[in-house]
JSON list of C-alpha atoms in Angstrom, two decimals:
[
{"chain": "A", "resi": 1, "resn": "MET", "atom": "CA", "xyz": [0.09, 0.07, 0.00]},
{"chain": "A", "resi": 2, "resn": "PRO", "atom": "CA", "xyz": [1.58, 3.32, -1.08]},
{"chain": "A", "resi": 3, "resn": "THR", "atom": "CA", "xyz": [2.13, 6.10, 1.46]},
{"chain": "A", "resi": 4, "resn": "PRO", "atom": "CA", "xyz": [2.33, 9.91, 0.95]},
{"chain": "A", "resi": 5, "resn": "PHE", "atom": "CA", "xyz": [6.21, 9.33, 1.60]},
{"chain": "A", "resi": 6, "resn": "ALA", "atom": "CA", "xyz": [6.64, 7.15, -1.57]},
{"chain": "A", "resi": 7, "resn": "SER", "atom": "CA", "xyz": [6.11, 10.09, -3.79]},
{"chain": "A", "resi": 8, "resn": "LEU", "atom": "CA", "xyz": [7.55, 13.60, -3.65]},
{"chain": "A", "resi": 9, "resn": "ASP", "atom": "CA", "xyz": [4.44, 15.10, -4.94]},
{"chain": "A", "resi": 10, "resn": "ASP", "atom": "CA", "xyz": [2.24, 13.30, -2.39]},
{"chain": "A", "resi": 11, "resn": "PHE", "atom": "CA", "xyz": [4.51, 14.34, 0.46]},
{"chain": "A", "resi": 12, "resn": "LEU", "atom": "CA", "xyz": [4.46, 18.07, -0.46]},
{"chain": "A", "resi": 13, "resn": "ALA", "atom": "CA", "xyz": [0.71, 17.85, -0.61]},
{"chain": "A", "resi": 14, "resn": "LEU", "atom": "CA", "xyz": [0.48, 16.76, 2.90]},
{"chain": "A", "resi": 15, "resn": "PRO", "atom": "CA", "xyz": [-1.00, 19.65, 5.14]},
{"chain": "A", "resi": 16, "resn": "ARG", "atom": "CA", "xyz": [1.53, 21.22, 7.41]},
{"chain": "A", "resi": 17, "resn": "VAL", "atom": "CA", "xyz": [0.39, 21.91, 11.05]},
{"chain": "A", "resi": 18, "resn": "ALA", "atom": "CA", "xyz": [2.02, 24.41, 13.15]},
{"chain": "A", "resi": 19, "resn": "GLY", "atom": "CA", "xyz": [1.53, 25.76, 16.74]},
{"chain": "A", "resi": 20, "resn": "LEU", "atom": "CA", "xyz": [-1.27, 25.29, 19.10]},
{"chain": "A", "resi": 21, "resn": "ALA", "atom": "CA", "xyz": [-3.30, 28.11, 20.96]},
{"chain": "A", "resi": 22, "resn": "LEU", "atom": "CA", "xyz": [-5.37, 27.14, 23.92]},
{"chain": "A", "resi": 23, "resn": "SER", "atom": "CA", "xyz": [-8.06, 29.63, 25.12]},
{"chain": "A", "resi": 24, "resn": "PRO", "atom": "CA", "xyz": [-8.26, 30.94, 28.75]},
{"chain": "A", "resi": 25, "resn": "ASP", "atom": "CA", "xyz": [-10.99, 28.66, 29.63]},
{"chain": "A", "resi": 26, "resn": "GLY", "atom": "CA", "xyz": [-9.46, 25.60, 28.05]},
{"chain": "A", "resi": 27, "resn": "ARG", "atom": "CA", "xyz": [-12.46, 24.93, 25.90]},
{"chain": "A", "resi": 28, "resn": "ARG", "atom": "CA", "xyz": [-11.01, 25.94, 22.65]},
{"chain": "A", "resi": 29, "resn": "LEU", "atom": "CA", "xyz": [-7.81, 24.92, 20.68]},
{"chain": "A", "resi": 30, "resn": "VAL", "atom": "CA", "xyz": [-6.79, 26.45, 17.60]},
{"chain": "A", "resi": 31, "resn": "THR", "atom": "CA", "xyz": [-4.03, 25.45, 15.17]},
{"chain": "A", "resi": 32, "resn": "THR", "atom": "CA", "xyz": [-2.51, 26.70, 11.91]},
{"chain": "A", "resi": 33, "resn": "ALA", "atom": "CA", "xyz": [-2.84, 24.22, 8.84]},
{"chain": "A", "resi": 34, "resn": "ALA", "atom": "CA", "xyz": [-1.26, 25.06, 5.67]},
{"chain": "A", "resi": 35, "resn": "VAL", "atom": "CA", "xyz": [-2.14, 23.16, 2.44]},
{"chain": "A", "resi": 36, "resn": "LEU", "atom": "CA", "xyz": [-0.93, 23.63, -1.18]},
{"chain": "A", "resi": 37, "resn": "GLY", "atom": "CA", "xyz": [-2.74, 26.57, -2.87]},
{"chain": "A", "resi": 38, "resn": "PRO", "atom": "CA", "xyz": [-3.88, 27.04, -6.39]},
{"chain": "A", "resi": 39, "resn": "GLY", "atom": "CA", "xyz": [-1.11, 25.82, -8.77]},
{"chain": "A", "resi": 40, "resn": "ALA", "atom": "CA", "xyz": [0.55, 23.75, -6.22]},
{"chain": "A", "resi": 41, "resn": "THR", "atom": "CA", "xyz": [3.38, 26.24, -5.93]},
{"chain": "A", "resi": 42, "resn": "ALA", "atom": "CA", "xyz": [2.84, 27.51, -2.29]},
{"chain": "A", "resi": 43, "resn": "HIS", "atom": "CA", "xyz": [1.24, 26.46, 0.85]},
{"chain": "A", "resi": 44, "resn": "VAL", "atom": "CA", "xyz": [-1.51, 28.83, 2.19]},
{"chain": "A", "resi": 45, "resn": "SER", "atom": "CA", "xyz": [-2.46, 28.57, 5.75]},
{"chain": "A", "resi": 46, "resn": "ALA", "atom": "CA", "xyz": [-5.74, 28.80, 7.64]},
{"chain": "A", "resi": 47, "resn": "LEU", "atom": "CA", "xyz": [-6.58, 28.67, 11.38]},
{"chain": "A", "resi": 48, "resn": "TRP", "atom": "CA", "xyz": [-8.54, 25.58, 12.56]},
{"chain": "A", "resi": 49, "resn": "GLU", "atom": "CA", "xyz": [-10.39, 24.82, 15.66]},
{"chain": "A", "resi": 50, "resn": "VAL", "atom": "CA", "xyz": [-9.89, 21.43, 17.07]},
{"chain": "A", "resi": 51, "resn": "ASP", "atom": "CA", "xyz": [-12.07, 20.21, 20.00]},
{"chain": "A", "resi": 52, "resn": "PRO", "atom": "CA", "xyz": [-9.62, 19.54, 22.93]},
{"chain": "A", "resi": 53, "resn": "THR", "atom": "CA", "xyz": [-11.96, 16.74, 23.94]},
{"chain": "A", "resi": 54, "resn": "GLY", "atom": "CA", "xyz": [-11.89, 14.94, 20.65]},
{"chain": "A", "resi": 55, "resn": "GLN", "atom": "CA", "xyz": [-15.94, 14.95, 20.60]},
{"chain": "A", "resi": 56, "resn": "ARG", "atom": "CA", "xyz": [-16.40, 17.41, 17.68]},
{"chain": "A", "resi": 57, "resn": "PRO", "atom": "CA", "xyz": [-14.64, 17.65, 14.10]},
{"chain": "A", "resi": 58, "resn": "ALA", "atom": "CA", "xyz": [-12.16, 20.17, 13.35]},
{"chain": "A", "resi": 59, "resn": "ARG", "atom": "CA", "xyz": [-13.70, 23.40, 11.82]},
{"chain": "A", "resi": 60, "resn": "ARG", "atom": "CA", "xyz": [-12.00, 26.09, 9.74]},
{"chain": "A", "resi": 61, "resn": "LEU", "atom": "CA", "xyz": [-12.14, 29.36, 11.10]},
{"chain": "A", "resi": 62, "resn": "THR", "atom": "CA", "xyz": [-10.39, 31.65, 8.37]},
{"chain": "A", "resi": 63, "resn": "ARG", "atom": "CA", "xyz": [-10.11, 31.74, 4.78]},
{"chain": "A", "resi": 64, "resn": "SER", "atom": "CA", "xyz": [-7.74, 34.17, 2.81]},
{"chain": "A", "resi": 65, "resn": "ALA", "atom": "CA", "xyz": [-5.70, 33.88, -0.29]},
{"chain": "A", "resi": 66, "resn": "LYS", "atom": "CA", "xyz": [-2.65, 35.35, 1.74]},
{"chain": "A", "resi": 67, "resn": "GLY", "atom": "CA", "xyz": [-3.08, 32.93, 4.67]},
{"chain": "A", "resi": 68, "resn": "GLU", "atom": "CA", "xyz": [-3.15, 33.58, 8.53]},
{"chain": "A", "resi": 69, "resn": "SER", "atom": "CA", "xyz": [-0.53, 32.58, 11.35]},
{"chain": "A", "resi": 70, "resn": "GLY", "atom": "CA", "xyz": [0.34, 33.10, 14.87]},
{"chain": "A", "resi": 71, "resn": "PRO", "atom": "CA", "xyz": [-2.89, 32.48, 16.56]},
{"chain": "A", "resi": 72, "resn": "VAL", "atom": "CA", "xyz": [-3.26, 33.51, 20.20]},
{"chain": "A", "resi": 73, "resn": "PHE", "atom": "CA", "xyz": [-6.13, 34.06, 22.67]},
{"chain": "A", "resi": 74, "resn": "ALA", "atom": "CA", "xyz": [-6.62, 37.25, 24.56]},
{"chain": "A", "resi": 75, "resn": "ALA", "atom": "CA", "xyz": [-8.03, 37.21, 28.32]},
{"chain": "A", "resi": 76, "resn": "ASP", "atom": "CA", "xyz": [-11.65, 37.79, 26.84]},
{"chain": "A", "resi": 77, "resn": "GLY", "atom": "CA", "xyz": [-11.62, 34.76, 24.78]},
{"chain": "A", "resi": 78, "resn": "SER", "atom": "CA", "xyz": [-11.12, 36.53, 21.47]},
{"chain": "A", "resi": 79, "resn": "LEU", "atom": "CA", "xyz": [-8.72, 35.13, 18.88]},
{"chain": "A", "resi": 80, "resn": "LEU", "atom": "CA", "xyz": [-5.85, 37.27, 17.65]},
{"chain": "A", "resi": 81, "resn": "PHE", "atom": "CA", "xyz": [-3.59, 36.43, 14.51]},
{"chain": "A", "resi": 82, "resn": "THR", "atom": "CA", "xyz": [-1.61, 37.84, 11.75]},
{"chain": "A", "resi": 83, "resn": "SER", "atom": "CA", "xyz": [-2.38, 37.97, 8.15]},
{"chain": "A", "resi": 84, "resn": "ALA", "atom": "CA", "xyz": [-1.64, 39.99, 5.09]},
{"chain": "A", "resi": 85, "resn": "ARG", "atom": "CA", "xyz": [-5.16, 39.69, 3.81]},
{"chain": "A", "resi": 86, "resn": "PRO", "atom": "CA", "xyz": [-6.78, 42.89, 2.48]},
{"chain": "A", "resi": 87, "resn": "ASP", "atom": "CA", "xyz": [-8.82, 44.77, 4.78]},
{"chain": "A", "resi": 88, "resn": "PRO", "atom": "CA", "xyz": [-12.36, 45.37, 3.59]},
{"chain": "A", "resi": 89, "resn": "ASP", "atom": "CA", "xyz": [-12.84, 48.38, 5.70]},
{"chain": "A", "resi": 90, "resn": "ALA", "atom": "CA", "xyz": [-9.64, 50.10, 4.46]},
{"chain": "A", "resi": 91, "resn": "GLY", "atom": "CA", "xyz": [-9.80, 53.37, 2.39]},
{"chain": "A", "resi": 92, "resn": "PRO", "atom": "CA", "xyz": [-8.08, 53.65, -0.81]},
{"chain": "A", "resi": 93, "resn": "GLY", "atom": "CA", "xyz": [-4.25, 53.19, -0.78]},
{"chain": "A", "resi": 94, "resn": "GLU", "atom": "CA", "xyz": [-4.38, 51.48, 2.56]},
{"chain": "A", "resi": 95, "resn": "GLY", "atom": "CA", "xyz": [-4.67, 47.86, 3.42]},
{"chain": "A", "resi": 96, "resn": "GLY", "atom": "CA", "xyz": [-4.83, 46.48, -0.12]},
{"chain": "A", "resi": 97, "resn": "ASP", "atom": "CA", "xyz": [-3.79, 43.56, -1.85]},
{"chain": "A", "resi": 98, "resn": "ASP", "atom": "CA", "xyz": [-0.13, 44.40, -1.15]},
{"chain": "A", "resi": 99, "resn": "ALA", "atom": "CA", "xyz": [-0.28, 45.33, 2.46]},
{"chain": "A", "resi": 100, "resn": "PRO", "atom": "CA", "xyz": [2.09, 43.90, 4.81]},
{"chain": "A", "resi": 101, "resn": "ALA", "atom": "CA", "xyz": [0.84, 41.41, 7.77]},
{"chain": "A", "resi": 102, "resn": "ALA", "atom": "CA", "xyz": [-1.43, 43.10, 10.30]},
{"chain": "A", "resi": 103, "resn": "LEU", "atom": "CA", "xyz": [-3.14, 42.08, 13.51]},
{"chain": "A", "resi": 104, "resn": "TRP", "atom": "CA", "xyz": [-6.66, 40.83, 13.12]},
{"chain": "A", "resi": 105, "resn": "ARG", "atom": "CA", "xyz": [-9.40, 39.54, 15.77]},
{"chain": "A", "resi": 106, "resn": "LEU", "atom": "CA", "xyz": [-12.09, 36.98, 15.74]},
{"chain": "A", "resi": 107, "resn": "ALA", "atom": "CA", "xyz": [-14.74, 37.67, 18.47]},
{"chain": "A", "resi": 108, "resn": "PRO", "atom": "CA", "xyz": [-15.33, 34.71, 20.93]},
{"chain": "A", "resi": 109, "resn": "GLU", "atom": "CA", "xyz": [-18.75, 34.21, 19.47]},
{"chain": "A", "resi": 110, "resn": "GLY", "atom": "CA", "xyz": [-17.28, 34.06, 16.09]},
{"chain": "A", "resi": 111, "resn": "GLY", "atom": "CA", "xyz": [-18.36, 36.23, 12.88]},
{"chain": "A", "resi": 112, "resn": "GLU", "atom": "CA", "xyz": [-15.69, 37.83, 10.39]},
{"chain": "A", "resi": 113, "resn": "ALA", "atom": "CA", "xyz": [-12.22, 38.92, 11.36]},
{"chain": "A", "resi": 114, "resn": "ALA", "atom": "CA", "xyz": [-11.53, 42.45, 12.06]},
{"chain": "A", "resi": 115, "resn": "GLY", "atom": "CA", "xyz": [-8.32, 44.41, 11.41]},
{"chain": "A", "resi": 116, "resn": "ARG", "atom": "CA", "xyz": [-6.92, 45.65, 14.71]},
{"chain": "A", "resi": 117, "resn": "ALA", "atom": "CA", "xyz": [-3.37, 46.82, 14.26]},
{"chain": "A", "resi": 118, "resn": "THR", "atom": "CA", "xyz": [-0.90, 47.69, 11.32]},
{"chain": "A", "resi": 119, "resn": "ARG", "atom": "CA", "xyz": [2.44, 48.86, 10.83]},
{"chain": "A", "resi": 120, "resn": "PRO", "atom": "CA", "xyz": [4.43, 49.87, 7.69]},
{"chain": "A", "resi": 121, "resn": "GLY", "atom": "CA", "xyz": [6.73, 46.97, 7.75]},
{"chain": "A", "resi": 122, "resn": "GLY", "atom": "CA", "xyz": [4.04, 44.55, 8.92]},
{"chain": "A", "resi": 123, "resn": "VAL", "atom": "CA", "xyz": [3.23, 42.81, 12.11]},
{"chain": "A", "resi": 124, "resn": "THR", "atom": "CA", "xyz": [5.17, 39.46, 12.63]},
{"chain": "A", "resi": 125, "resn": "GLY", "atom": "CA", "xyz": [3.73, 38.34, 16.03]},
{"chain": "A", "resi": 126, "resn": "VAL", "atom": "CA", "xyz": [1.68, 38.72, 19.07]},
{"chain": "A", "resi": 127, "resn": "VAL", "atom": "CA", "xyz": [1.88, 37.68, 22.73]},
{"chain": "A", "resi": 128, "resn": "THR", "atom": "CA", "xyz": [-1.15, 38.34, 25.07]},
{"chain": "A", "resi": 129, "resn": "ALA", "atom": "CA", "xyz": [-1.26, 38.39, 28.98]},
{"chain": "A", "resi": 130, "resn": "ARG", "atom": "CA", "xyz": [-3.11, 35.34, 30.35]},
{"chain": "A", "resi": 131, "resn": "ASP", "atom": "CA", "xyz": [-5.46, 37.36, 32.96]},
{"chain": "A", "resi": 132, "resn": "ALA", "atom": "CA", "xyz": [-5.20, 40.94, 31.69]},
{"chain": "A", "resi": 133, "resn": "ASP", "atom": "CA", "xyz": [-6.28, 42.88, 28.58]},
{"chain": "A", "resi": 134, "resn": "ARG", "atom": "CA", "xyz": [-2.74, 43.50, 27.35]},
{"chain": "A", "resi": 135, "resn": "LEU", "atom": "CA", "xyz": [-0.61, 42.36, 24.33]},
{"chain": "A", "resi": 136, "resn": "VAL", "atom": "CA", "xyz": [2.76, 42.80, 22.99]},
{"chain": "A", "resi": 137, "resn": "LEU", "atom": "CA", "xyz": [3.32, 43.18, 19.04]},
{"chain": "A", "resi": 138, "resn": "SER", "atom": "CA", "xyz": [6.46, 42.48, 17.28]},
{"chain": "A", "resi": 139, "resn": "ALA", "atom": "CA", "xyz": [7.10, 44.40, 14.17]},
{"chain": "A", "resi": 140, "resn": "PRO", "atom": "CA", "xyz": [10.16, 45.18, 12.06]},
{"chain": "A", "resi": 141, "resn": "THR", "atom": "CA", "xyz": [11.16, 48.62, 11.80]}
]
């Protein structure tokens, strides 16, 4: 029986999973999964919620052509992540298709992600405080 390791193409097509983020209450677990994008020339990442108890199937939380990464939970249960996706609320000349990665937020109850912070060189990571409404961003300058 062939395995994905018998062919380089099959191996490259395997999803790549990176990092885990556990919500403050321990009920939500989010990971980043990357799959081959259109044309099979690059991987595109998305955030997936995985049930920590194993009772429910995994569900995809985000979809964008640019992908998402670095999920972390804020103290209020919202999910923060970085993505270079275009901001639908941005004005002309800001937040377009060539915008660098920004900080995005998904509310605890779900819905569409909203842009929260940008920098001219992009946002490369975020860390949150466990019990306080505080975060630290990293960004190249």
